[in-house]
Short mmCIF file of C-alpha atoms in Angstrom, two decimals:
data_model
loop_
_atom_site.label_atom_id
_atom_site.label_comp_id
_atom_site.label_asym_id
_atom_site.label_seq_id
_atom_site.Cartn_x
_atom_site.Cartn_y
_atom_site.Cartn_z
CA UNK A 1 112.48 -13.47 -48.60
CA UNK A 2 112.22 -17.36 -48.33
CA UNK A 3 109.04 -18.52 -49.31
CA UNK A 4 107.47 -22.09 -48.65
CA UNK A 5 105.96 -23.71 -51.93
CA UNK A 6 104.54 -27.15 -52.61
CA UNK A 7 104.03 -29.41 -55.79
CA UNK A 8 101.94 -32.54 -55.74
CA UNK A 9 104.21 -34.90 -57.49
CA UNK A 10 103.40 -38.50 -58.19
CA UNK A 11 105.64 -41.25 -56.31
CA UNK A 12 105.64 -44.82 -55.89
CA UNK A 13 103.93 -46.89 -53.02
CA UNK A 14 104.43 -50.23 -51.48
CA UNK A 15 102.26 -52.53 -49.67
CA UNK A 16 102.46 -56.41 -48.70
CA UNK A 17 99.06 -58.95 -49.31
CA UNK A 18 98.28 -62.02 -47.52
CA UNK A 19 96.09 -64.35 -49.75
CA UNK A 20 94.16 -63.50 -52.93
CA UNK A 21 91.11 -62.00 -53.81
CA UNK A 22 88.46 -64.11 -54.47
CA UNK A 23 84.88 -65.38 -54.06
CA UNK A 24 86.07 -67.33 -50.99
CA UNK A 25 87.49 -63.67 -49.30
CA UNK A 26 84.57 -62.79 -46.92
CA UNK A 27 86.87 -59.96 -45.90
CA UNK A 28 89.80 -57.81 -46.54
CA UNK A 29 91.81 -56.27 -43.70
CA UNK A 30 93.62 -53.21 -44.19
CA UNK A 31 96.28 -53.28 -41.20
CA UNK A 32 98.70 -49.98 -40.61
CA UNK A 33 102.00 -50.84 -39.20
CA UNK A 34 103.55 -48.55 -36.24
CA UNK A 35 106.21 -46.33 -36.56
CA UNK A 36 109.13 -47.89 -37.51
CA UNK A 37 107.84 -50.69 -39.15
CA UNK A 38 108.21 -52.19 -42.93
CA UNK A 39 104.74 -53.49 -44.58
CA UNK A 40 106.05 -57.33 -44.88
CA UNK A 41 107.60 -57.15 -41.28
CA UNK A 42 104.26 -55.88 -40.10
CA UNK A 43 102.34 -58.31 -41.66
CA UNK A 44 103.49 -61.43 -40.11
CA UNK A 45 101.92 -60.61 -37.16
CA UNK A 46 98.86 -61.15 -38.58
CA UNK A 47 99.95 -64.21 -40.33
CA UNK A 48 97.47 -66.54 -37.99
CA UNK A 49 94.58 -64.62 -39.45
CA UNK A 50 95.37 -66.36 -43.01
CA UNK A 51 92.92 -69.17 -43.30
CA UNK A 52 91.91 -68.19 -47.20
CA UNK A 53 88.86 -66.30 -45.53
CA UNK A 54 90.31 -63.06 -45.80
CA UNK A 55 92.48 -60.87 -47.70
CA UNK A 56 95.29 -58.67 -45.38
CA UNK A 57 96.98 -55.96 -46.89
CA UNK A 58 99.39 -53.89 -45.14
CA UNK A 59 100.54 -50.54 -46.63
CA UNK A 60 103.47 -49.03 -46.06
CA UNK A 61 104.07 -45.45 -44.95
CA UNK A 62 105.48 -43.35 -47.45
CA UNK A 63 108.72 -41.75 -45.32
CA UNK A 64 111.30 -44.32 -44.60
CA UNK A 65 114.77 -44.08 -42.52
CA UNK A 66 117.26 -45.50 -41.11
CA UNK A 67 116.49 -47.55 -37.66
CA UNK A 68 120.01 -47.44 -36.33
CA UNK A 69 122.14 -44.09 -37.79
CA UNK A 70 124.16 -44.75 -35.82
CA UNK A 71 125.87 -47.70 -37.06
CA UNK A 72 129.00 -47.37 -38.67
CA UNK A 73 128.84 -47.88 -42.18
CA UNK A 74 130.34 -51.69 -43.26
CA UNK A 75 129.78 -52.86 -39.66
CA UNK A 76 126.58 -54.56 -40.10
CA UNK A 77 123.25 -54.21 -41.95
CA UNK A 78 121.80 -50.48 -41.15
CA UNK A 79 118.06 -51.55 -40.61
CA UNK A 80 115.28 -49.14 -42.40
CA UNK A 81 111.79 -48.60 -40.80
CA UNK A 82 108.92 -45.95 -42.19
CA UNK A 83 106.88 -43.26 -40.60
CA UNK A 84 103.38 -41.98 -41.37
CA UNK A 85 104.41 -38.49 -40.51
CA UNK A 86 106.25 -36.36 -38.43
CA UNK A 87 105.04 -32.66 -36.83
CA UNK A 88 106.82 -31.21 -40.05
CA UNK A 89 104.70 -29.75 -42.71
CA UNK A 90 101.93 -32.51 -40.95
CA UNK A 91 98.66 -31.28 -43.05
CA UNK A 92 100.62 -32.60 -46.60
CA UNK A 93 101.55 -35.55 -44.88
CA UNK A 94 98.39 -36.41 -43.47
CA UNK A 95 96.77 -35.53 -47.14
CA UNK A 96 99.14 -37.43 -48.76
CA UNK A 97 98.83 -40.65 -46.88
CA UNK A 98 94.87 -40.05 -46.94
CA UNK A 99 94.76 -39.81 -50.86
CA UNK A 100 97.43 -43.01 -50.64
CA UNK A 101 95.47 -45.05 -48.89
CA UNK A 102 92.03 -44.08 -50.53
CA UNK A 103 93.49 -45.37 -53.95
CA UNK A 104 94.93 -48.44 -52.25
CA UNK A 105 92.11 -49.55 -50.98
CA UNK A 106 89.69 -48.62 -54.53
CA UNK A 107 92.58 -51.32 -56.32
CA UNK A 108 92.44 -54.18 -53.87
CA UNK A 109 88.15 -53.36 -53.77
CA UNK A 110 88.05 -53.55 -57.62
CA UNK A 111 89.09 -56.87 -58.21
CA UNK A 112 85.14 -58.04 -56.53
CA UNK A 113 82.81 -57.03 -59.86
CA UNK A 114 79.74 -57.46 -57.41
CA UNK A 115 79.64 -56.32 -53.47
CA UNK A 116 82.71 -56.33 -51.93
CA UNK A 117 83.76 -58.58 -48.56
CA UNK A 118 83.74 -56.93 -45.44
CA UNK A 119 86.54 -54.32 -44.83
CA UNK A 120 88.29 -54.36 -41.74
CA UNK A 121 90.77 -51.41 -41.01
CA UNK A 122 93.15 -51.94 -38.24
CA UNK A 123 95.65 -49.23 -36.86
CA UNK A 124 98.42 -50.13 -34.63
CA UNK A 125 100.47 -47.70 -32.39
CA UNK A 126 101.38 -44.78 -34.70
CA UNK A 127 99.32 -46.11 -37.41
CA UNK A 128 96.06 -46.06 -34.98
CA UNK A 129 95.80 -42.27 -35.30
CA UNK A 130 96.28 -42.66 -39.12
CA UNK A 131 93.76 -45.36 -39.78
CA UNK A 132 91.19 -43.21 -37.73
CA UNK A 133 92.15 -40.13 -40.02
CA UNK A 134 91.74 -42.00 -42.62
CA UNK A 135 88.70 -43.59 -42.00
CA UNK A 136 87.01 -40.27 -40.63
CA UNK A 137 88.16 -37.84 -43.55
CA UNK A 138 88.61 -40.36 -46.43
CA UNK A 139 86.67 -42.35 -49.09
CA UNK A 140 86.78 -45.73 -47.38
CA UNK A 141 83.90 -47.91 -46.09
CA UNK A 142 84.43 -49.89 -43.14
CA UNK A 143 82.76 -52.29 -41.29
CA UNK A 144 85.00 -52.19 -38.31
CA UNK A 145 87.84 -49.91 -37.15
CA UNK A 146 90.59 -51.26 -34.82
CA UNK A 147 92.78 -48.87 -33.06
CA UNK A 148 95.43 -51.23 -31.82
CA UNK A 149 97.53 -49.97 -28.75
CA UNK A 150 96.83 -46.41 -30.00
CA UNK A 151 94.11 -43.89 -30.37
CA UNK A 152 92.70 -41.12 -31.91
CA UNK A 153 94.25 -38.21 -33.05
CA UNK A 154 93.56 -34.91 -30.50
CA UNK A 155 93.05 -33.14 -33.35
CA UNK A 156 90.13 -34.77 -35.20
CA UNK A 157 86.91 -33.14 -34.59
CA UNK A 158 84.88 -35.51 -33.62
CA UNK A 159 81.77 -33.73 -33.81
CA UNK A 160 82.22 -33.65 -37.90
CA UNK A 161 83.43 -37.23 -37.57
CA UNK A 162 82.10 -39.10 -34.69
CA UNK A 163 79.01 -40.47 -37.11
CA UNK A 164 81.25 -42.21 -39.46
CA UNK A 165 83.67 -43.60 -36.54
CA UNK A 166 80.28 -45.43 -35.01
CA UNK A 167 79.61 -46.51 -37.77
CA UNK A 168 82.60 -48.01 -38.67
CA UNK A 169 82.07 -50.26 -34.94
CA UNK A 170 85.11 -48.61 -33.76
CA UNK A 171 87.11 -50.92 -31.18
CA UNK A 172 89.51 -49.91 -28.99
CA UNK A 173 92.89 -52.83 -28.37
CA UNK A 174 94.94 -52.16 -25.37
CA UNK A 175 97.30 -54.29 -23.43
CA UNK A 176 97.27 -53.90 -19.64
CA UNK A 177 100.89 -53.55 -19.48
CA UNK A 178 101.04 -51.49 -22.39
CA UNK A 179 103.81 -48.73 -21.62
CA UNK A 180 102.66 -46.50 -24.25
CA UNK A 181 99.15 -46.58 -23.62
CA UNK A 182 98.64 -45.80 -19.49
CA UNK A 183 95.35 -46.34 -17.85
CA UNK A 184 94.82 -42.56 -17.55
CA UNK A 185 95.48 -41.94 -21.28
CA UNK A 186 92.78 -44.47 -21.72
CA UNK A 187 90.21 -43.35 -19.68
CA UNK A 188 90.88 -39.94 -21.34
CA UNK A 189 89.79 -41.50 -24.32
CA UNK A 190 87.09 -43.33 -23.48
CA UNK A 191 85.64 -39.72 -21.72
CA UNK A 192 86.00 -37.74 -24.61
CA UNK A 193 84.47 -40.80 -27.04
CA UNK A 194 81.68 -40.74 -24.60
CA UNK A 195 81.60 -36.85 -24.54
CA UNK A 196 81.04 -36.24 -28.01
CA UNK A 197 78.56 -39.81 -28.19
CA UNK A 198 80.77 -42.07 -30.22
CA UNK A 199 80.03 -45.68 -30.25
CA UNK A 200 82.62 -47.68 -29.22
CA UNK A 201 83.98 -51.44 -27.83
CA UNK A 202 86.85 -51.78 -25.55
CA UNK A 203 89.19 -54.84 -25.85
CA UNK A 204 92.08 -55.63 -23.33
CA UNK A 205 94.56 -58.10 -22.98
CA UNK A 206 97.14 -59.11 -20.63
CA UNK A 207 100.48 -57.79 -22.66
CA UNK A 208 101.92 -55.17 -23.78
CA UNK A 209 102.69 -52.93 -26.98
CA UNK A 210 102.51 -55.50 -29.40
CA UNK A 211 100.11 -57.14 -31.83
CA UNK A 212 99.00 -59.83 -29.28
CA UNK A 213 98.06 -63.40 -31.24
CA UNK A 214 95.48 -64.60 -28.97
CA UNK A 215 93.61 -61.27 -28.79
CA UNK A 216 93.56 -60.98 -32.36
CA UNK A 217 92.36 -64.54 -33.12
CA UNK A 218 90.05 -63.40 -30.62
CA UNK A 219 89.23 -60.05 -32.38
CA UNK A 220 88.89 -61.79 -35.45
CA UNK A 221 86.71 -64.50 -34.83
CA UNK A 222 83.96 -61.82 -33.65
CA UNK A 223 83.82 -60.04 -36.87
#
């Protein structure tokens, strides 16, 4: 009989920083890329935000592939993206990537001896429903959660977790023409935040599933 086993193993992790840490970082912003993203590509969407103020540090997710398979091999570059997780074996993944990012974010933290800046964790697309997870079920401390053109997952119970998430001034990010996010799966959110009494700010923008620079200087600037 086949039998399904698993090993915790120990692997290597990448991430991209903007700026240094510092006494002049008033705060550090932890930003998840979508699905098919690379940390540095991801990152220089948020290069605006790097006025020696804050610290950005964009992880990577763990499971990389191949963008364009279907490329023949010699023809021209075969370009590689990563994925939070799939539907397959989905509670490892989503432990995996929580434990990741927990000992991330204790690294970049330690390098402040006294109280540490502000920490801003944004989620974009795919990435949304991982920074919430995170956030929700890990060891972080945030002063602000962005869910960027994405949303919660269906799955977290937000009567366990809808404290923490208020806490964390969750804000919602949606463009208007976003063809990923319709208004109906928005309201839907916004009902069920309301439903369970989570705490919440709603952003829009005139765009559409992207990291938009305007609304982000603008997001910034109010933190």
């Amino acid at each position: 009989m086949i039998r399904e086993e698993r090993i915790p193993v120990t692997r290597t992790a990448r991430y991209a920083t903007l700026g240094a840490a510092g006494p002049h970082v008033e705060q550090v912003w932890f930003v998840l890329h979508g699905y098919g993203y690379l940390a540095s590509r991801f990152l220089k969407y948020f290069e605006i935000l790097d006025d020696g103020t804050r610290l950005l540090v964009a992880p990577e997710a763990l499971s990389r592939f191949y963008l364009n398979p279907e490329v023949a091999q010699g023809t021209r570059p075969r370009r590689v993206g990563a994925s939070w997780m799939t539907r397959e074996d989905r509670l490892s993944e989503i432990h995996d990537y929580v434990r990741y990012l927990d000992t991330l974010a204790a690294q970049v933290l330690s390098a402040w001896s006294g109280p540490s800046p502000r920490v801003v964790v944004l989620g974009f697309s795919q990435g949304a429903a991982t920074a919430a997870r995170w956030v929700a079920t890990g060891g972080v401390t945030t002063h602000r959660l962005v869910l960027w053109a994405g949303g919660l997952p269906p799955d977290l119970d937000l009567g366990k977790s809808g404290d923490v998430l208020s806490g964390a001034a969750l804000t919602l990010v949606v463009g208007t023409r976003d063809a990923y996010v319709s208004r109906e799966v928005r309201e839907d959110e916004e009902q069920r935040l309301r439903a369970n009494e989570v705490r919440f700010e709603l952003h829009s923008y005139d765009g559409g599933h992207e990291i938009h620079p305007e609304q982000l200087l603008k997001l910034a600037r109010s933190i």
